[in-house]
Short mmCIF file of C-alpha atoms in Angstrom, two decimals:
data_model
loop_
_atom_site.label_atom_id
_atom_site.label_comp_id
_atom_site.label_asym_id
_atom_site.label_seq_id
_atom_site.Cartn_x
_atom_site.Cartn_y
_atom_site.Cartn_z
CA GLY A 1251 40.53 63.66 2.98
CA VAL A 1252 43.74 61.59 3.50
CA GLU A 1253 41.79 58.19 3.55
CA ASN A 1254 40.97 58.65 -0.11
CA LEU A 1255 44.53 59.00 -1.32
CA PRO A 1256 46.10 55.97 -2.94
CA LYS A 1257 48.73 54.12 -0.63
CA ASN A 1258 52.27 54.95 -1.14
CA TYR A 1259 53.96 51.74 -0.25
CA ALA A 1260 57.43 53.12 -0.46
CA LEU A 1261 56.56 55.64 2.31
CA LEU A 1262 54.35 53.19 4.30
CA ASP A 1263 57.42 51.01 4.88
CA LEU A 1264 59.59 53.84 6.06
CA HIS A 1265 60.72 53.08 9.67
CA LEU A 1266 64.03 54.94 10.11
CA ASN A 1267 64.71 56.78 13.39
CA ASP A 1268 67.37 59.50 14.08
CA SER A 1269 69.93 57.20 15.45
CA GLU A 1270 69.76 55.06 12.36
CA ILE A 1271 70.22 58.02 10.07
CA LEU A 1272 73.18 59.16 11.91
CA ARG A 1273 74.82 55.73 12.13
CA LYS A 1274 74.37 54.10 8.88
CA ASP A 1275 76.01 55.11 5.52
CA THR A 1276 73.95 56.83 2.78
CA THR A 1277 73.53 53.81 0.46
CA GLU A 1278 72.25 51.65 3.43
CA LEU A 1279 69.76 54.38 4.58
CA LEU A 1280 68.54 54.72 0.93
CA ASP A 1281 67.77 51.08 0.81
CA ASP A 1282 66.10 51.02 4.26
CA ALA A 1283 63.92 53.88 3.12
CA GLY A 1284 62.58 52.16 0.13
CA GLY A 1285 64.97 54.11 -2.16
CA THR A 1286 65.66 51.28 -4.58
CA CYS A 1287 63.63 49.97 -7.50
CA PRO A 1288 62.35 46.56 -6.85
CA VAL A 1289 63.14 45.50 -10.42
CA CYS A 1290 66.63 46.63 -11.22
CA LEU A 1291 67.80 47.25 -7.54
CA ASP A 1292 69.25 50.61 -8.39
CA ASN A 1293 68.62 53.39 -6.00
CA PHE A 1294 66.30 56.31 -7.02
CA ALA A 1295 69.02 59.00 -6.57
CA HIS A 1296 69.52 59.28 -10.41
CA LYS A 1297 66.28 57.58 -11.76
CA PRO A 1298 63.06 59.35 -10.83
CA PRO A 1299 60.70 57.03 -8.73
CA LEU A 1300 57.21 56.68 -10.49
CA VAL A 1301 54.35 55.50 -8.31
CA LEU A 1302 51.93 53.08 -10.03
CA ARG A 1303 48.16 52.96 -9.44
CA CYS A 1304 48.54 50.23 -7.00
CA GLY A 1305 50.93 52.20 -4.75
CA HIS A 1306 54.28 50.40 -5.71
CA THR A 1307 57.09 52.52 -7.01
CA LEU A 1308 59.42 51.66 -9.83
CA CYS A 1309 62.32 53.74 -11.44
CA SER A 1310 61.45 55.45 -14.58
CA GLU A 1311 63.80 53.36 -16.66
CA CYS A 1312 62.15 50.08 -15.52
CA VAL A 1313 58.60 51.53 -16.22
CA PHE A 1314 59.86 52.51 -19.70
CA ARG A 1315 61.35 49.01 -20.30
CA ILE A 1316 58.21 47.19 -19.08
CA ALA A 1317 56.08 49.56 -21.25
CA LEU A 1318 58.08 48.78 -24.31
CA GLN A 1319 57.35 45.17 -23.69
CA SER A 1320 53.71 45.51 -23.17
CA ASP A 1321 51.25 45.05 -26.11
CA ASP A 1322 48.66 47.46 -24.85
CA ASP A 1323 48.46 50.98 -23.29
CA ALA A 1324 49.08 49.56 -19.73
CA ILE A 1325 51.71 47.87 -17.59
CA MET A 1326 51.56 45.17 -14.84
CA CYS A 1327 53.05 45.86 -11.58
CA PRO A 1328 55.91 43.46 -11.01
CA GLU A 1329 55.17 43.18 -7.44
CA CYS A 1330 51.39 42.72 -7.21
CA ARG A 1331 50.45 42.25 -10.92
CA ARG A 1332 47.78 45.10 -10.83
CA GLN A 1333 47.47 47.00 -13.98
CA THR A 1334 48.38 50.63 -14.41
CA ASP A 1335 47.18 52.54 -17.49
CA LEU A 1336 49.92 54.54 -19.41
CA ASP A 1337 47.32 57.36 -19.95
CA GLY A 1338 48.88 59.83 -17.65
CA SER A 1339 48.12 57.83 -14.29
CA LEU A 1340 51.79 57.40 -13.63
CA LYS A 1341 53.00 60.04 -11.25
CA LEU A 1342 56.49 61.07 -9.95
CA ASN A 1343 56.56 59.83 -6.29
CA VAL A 1344 57.41 63.25 -4.98
CA ALA A 1345 57.09 62.42 -1.30
CA LEU A 1346 59.63 59.53 -1.75
CA GLN A 1347 61.97 61.65 -3.73
CA ASP A 1348 61.73 64.51 -1.13
CA THR A 1349 62.48 61.98 1.64
CA LEU A 1350 65.51 60.53 -0.13
CA ARG A 1351 66.86 63.96 -0.79
CA ASP A 1352 66.42 64.84 2.89
CA ILE A 1353 68.30 61.61 3.96
CA VAL A 1354 71.12 62.65 1.69
CA GLU A 1355 71.19 66.06 3.07
CA VAL A 1356 71.06 64.86 6.65
CA LYS A 1357 74.05 62.57 5.94
CA ARG A 1358 75.94 65.73 4.54
CA GLY A 1359 75.32 67.39 7.90
CA ARG A 1360 72.62 69.85 7.16
CA GLY A 1361 70.57 70.45 10.24
CA MET A 1362 67.53 71.89 8.55
CA ALA A 1363 67.11 68.68 6.85
CA LEU A 1364 67.15 66.64 9.96
CA ARG A 1365 64.24 68.94 11.36
CA ARG A 1366 62.32 68.40 8.13
CA TRP A 1367 62.97 64.76 8.37
CA ARG A 1368 61.52 64.58 11.91
CA VAL A 1369 58.39 66.45 10.84
CA LEU A 1370 57.94 64.44 7.60
CA ARG A 1371 58.14 61.15 9.59
CA LEU A 1372 55.44 62.32 12.04
CA LEU A 1373 53.19 63.41 9.27
CA ILE A 1374 53.60 60.15 7.41
CA LEU A 1375 52.74 58.16 10.46
CA ALA A 1376 49.76 60.31 11.28
CA ALA A 1377 48.53 60.02 7.66
CA PHE A 1378 48.65 56.28 7.79
CA ALA A 1379 47.13 56.08 11.34
CA PHE A 1380 43.97 57.49 9.88
CA ARG A 1381 43.43 54.65 7.28
#
């Protein structure tokens, strides 16, 4: 069930409400939604977010740079220092990527994205309530 899934800290920290989405500019919203890499501070709009085994998310460029500096087949998370093997355990953070895309679409005035955003936010809150 849901309780066995790894934590996705980028989504766990998501706390935007509808009025914030409509009031803030897109860059500020992406920052608030965990849409920036904690290493390079660039947003994930142009760099795919990869979730590490510990649940923290980095951009693909920073993961690649850290991997090049590593002597073994693993990288250390720069936030919590837990190890993630480079044997295919890195996954695209699809939930975060979809959430960020929806935020951009809402700011462009697409009503369907706002409805999806509301449903997604409820699902995220429900999923973490069961942990």
